[in-house]
């Protein structure tokens, strides 16, 4: 799955789940940080 699709999915998650995303893997951490900035 490409980054844009993951960001779209992540954008529907709540605050607590977004924080948990950062612990899954390096790629998801980078995407979660990108999501916070947008």
Tab-separated table of N, CA and C in Angstrom:
chain	number	residue	atom	x	y	z
A	1	UNK	N	0.848	-1.167	0.000
A	1	UNK	CA	0.000	0.000	0.000
A	1	UNK	C	0.901	1.241	0.000
A	2	UNK	N	0.549	2.209	-0.826
A	2	UNK	CA	1.400	3.399	-0.898
A	2	UNK	C	1.135	4.347	0.272
A	3	UNK	N	2.028	5.293	0.445
A	3	UNK	CA	1.969	6.209	1.588
A	3	UNK	C	0.697	7.050	1.601
A	4	UNK	N	0.269	7.504	0.430
A	4	UNK	CA	-0.937	8.334	0.372
A	4	UNK	C	-2.164	7.576	0.856
A	5	UNK	N	-2.249	6.315	0.509
A	5	UNK	CA	-3.390	5.501	0.939
A	5	UNK	C	-3.347	5.270	2.450
A	6	UNK	N	-2.167	5.000	2.983
A	6	UNK	CA	-2.023	4.821	4.430
A	6	UNK	C	-2.381	6.098	5.178
A	7	UNK	N	-1.942	7.245	4.666
A	7	UNK	CA	-2.272	8.522	5.305
A	7	UNK	C	-3.776	8.757	5.306
A	8	UNK	N	-4.436	8.384	4.232
A	8	UNK	CA	-5.891	8.528	4.166
A	8	UNK	C	-6.562	7.671	5.232
A	9	UNK	N	-6.116	6.444	5.370
A	9	UNK	CA	-6.672	5.542	6.387
A	9	UNK	C	-6.373	6.071	7.785
A	10	UNK	N	-5.136	6.480	8.015
A	10	UNK	CA	-4.736	6.985	9.332
A	10	UNK	C	-5.517	8.238	9.720
A	11	UNK	N	-5.909	9.025	8.746
A	11	UNK	CA	-6.615	10.278	9.034
A	11	UNK	C	-7.980	10.039	9.679
A	12	UNK	N	-8.526	8.850	9.525
A	12	UNK	CA	-9.826	8.517	10.123
A	12	UNK	C	-9.704	8.022	11.562
A	13	UNK	N	-8.488	7.792	12.023
A	13	UNK	CA	-8.277	7.265	13.369
A	13	UNK	C	-8.340	8.365	14.415
A	14	UNK	N	-8.664	7.963	15.614
A	14	UNK	CA	-8.710	8.902	16.730
A	14	UNK	C	-7.322	9.227	17.246
A	15	UNK	N	-7.275	10.143	18.167
A	15	UNK	CA	-6.008	10.634	18.717
A	15	UNK	C	-5.168	9.518	19.333
A	16	UNK	N	-5.774	8.689	20.168
A	16	UNK	CA	-5.020	7.614	20.839
A	16	UNK	C	-4.446	6.629	19.833
A	17	UNK	N	-5.231	6.286	18.818
A	17	UNK	CA	-4.751	5.342	17.814
A	17	UNK	C	-3.631	5.934	16.967
A	18	UNK	N	-3.706	7.224	16.698
A	18	UNK	CA	-2.629	7.873	15.940
A	18	UNK	C	-1.319	7.821	16.713
A	19	UNK	N	-1.399	8.011	18.017
A	19	UNK	CA	-0.194	7.940	18.851
A	19	UNK	C	0.372	6.520	18.815
A	20	UNK	N	-0.490	5.522	18.861
A	20	UNK	CA	-0.044	4.124	18.835
A	20	UNK	C	0.604	3.755	17.504
A	21	UNK	N	0.189	4.400	16.428
A	21	UNK	CA	0.768	4.125	15.109
A	21	UNK	C	2.278	4.298	15.104
A	22	UNK	N	2.736	5.273	15.854
A	22	UNK	CA	4.163	5.584	15.858
A	22	UNK	C	5.014	4.451	16.413
A	23	UNK	N	4.406	3.527	17.128
A	23	UNK	CA	5.145	2.420	17.746
A	23	UNK	C	5.197	1.170	16.869
A	24	UNK	N	4.487	1.166	15.761
A	24	UNK	CA	4.397	-0.044	14.937
A	24	UNK	C	5.694	-0.308	14.175
A	25	UNK	N	6.123	0.650	13.398
A	25	UNK	CA	7.368	0.505	12.641
A	25	UNK	C	7.847	1.888	12.203
A	26	UNK	N	9.047	1.934	11.678
A	26	UNK	CA	9.656	3.211	11.296
A	26	UNK	C	8.826	3.931	10.227
A	27	UNK	N	8.364	3.184	9.239
A	27	UNK	CA	7.577	3.791	8.159
A	27	UNK	C	6.297	4.415	8.707
A	28	UNK	N	5.604	3.689	9.571
A	28	UNK	CA	4.354	4.211	10.132
A	28	UNK	C	4.623	5.402	11.032
A	29	UNK	N	5.760	5.399	11.722
A	29	UNK	CA	6.123	6.553	12.559
A	29	UNK	C	6.304	7.798	11.698
A	30	UNK	N	7.023	7.641	10.591
A	30	UNK	CA	7.236	8.767	9.682
A	30	UNK	C	5.915	9.276	9.115
A	31	UNK	N	5.024	8.362	8.768
A	31	UNK	CA	3.723	8.761	8.230
A	31	UNK	C	2.865	9.436	9.296
A	32	UNK	N	2.918	8.924	10.512
A	32	UNK	CA	2.147	9.528	11.602
A	32	UNK	C	2.632	10.950	11.865
A	33	UNK	N	3.936	11.157	11.829
A	33	UNK	CA	4.481	12.502	12.029
A	33	UNK	C	4.067	13.432	10.889
A	34	UNK	N	4.037	12.889	9.689
A	34	UNK	CA	3.592	13.667	8.533
A	34	UNK	C	2.120	14.059	8.694
A	35	UNK	N	1.338	13.153	9.229
A	35	UNK	CA	-0.084	13.414	9.448
A	35	UNK	C	-0.288	14.508	10.484
A	36	UNK	N	0.541	14.518	11.533
A	36	UNK	CA	0.428	15.563	12.560
A	36	UNK	C	0.700	16.935	11.963
A	37	UNK	N	1.609	16.996	11.002
A	37	UNK	CA	1.996	18.285	10.414
A	37	UNK	C	0.944	18.839	9.464
A	38	UNK	N	0.085	17.960	8.964
A	38	UNK	CA	-0.917	18.419	7.987
A	38	UNK	C	-2.208	18.845	8.630
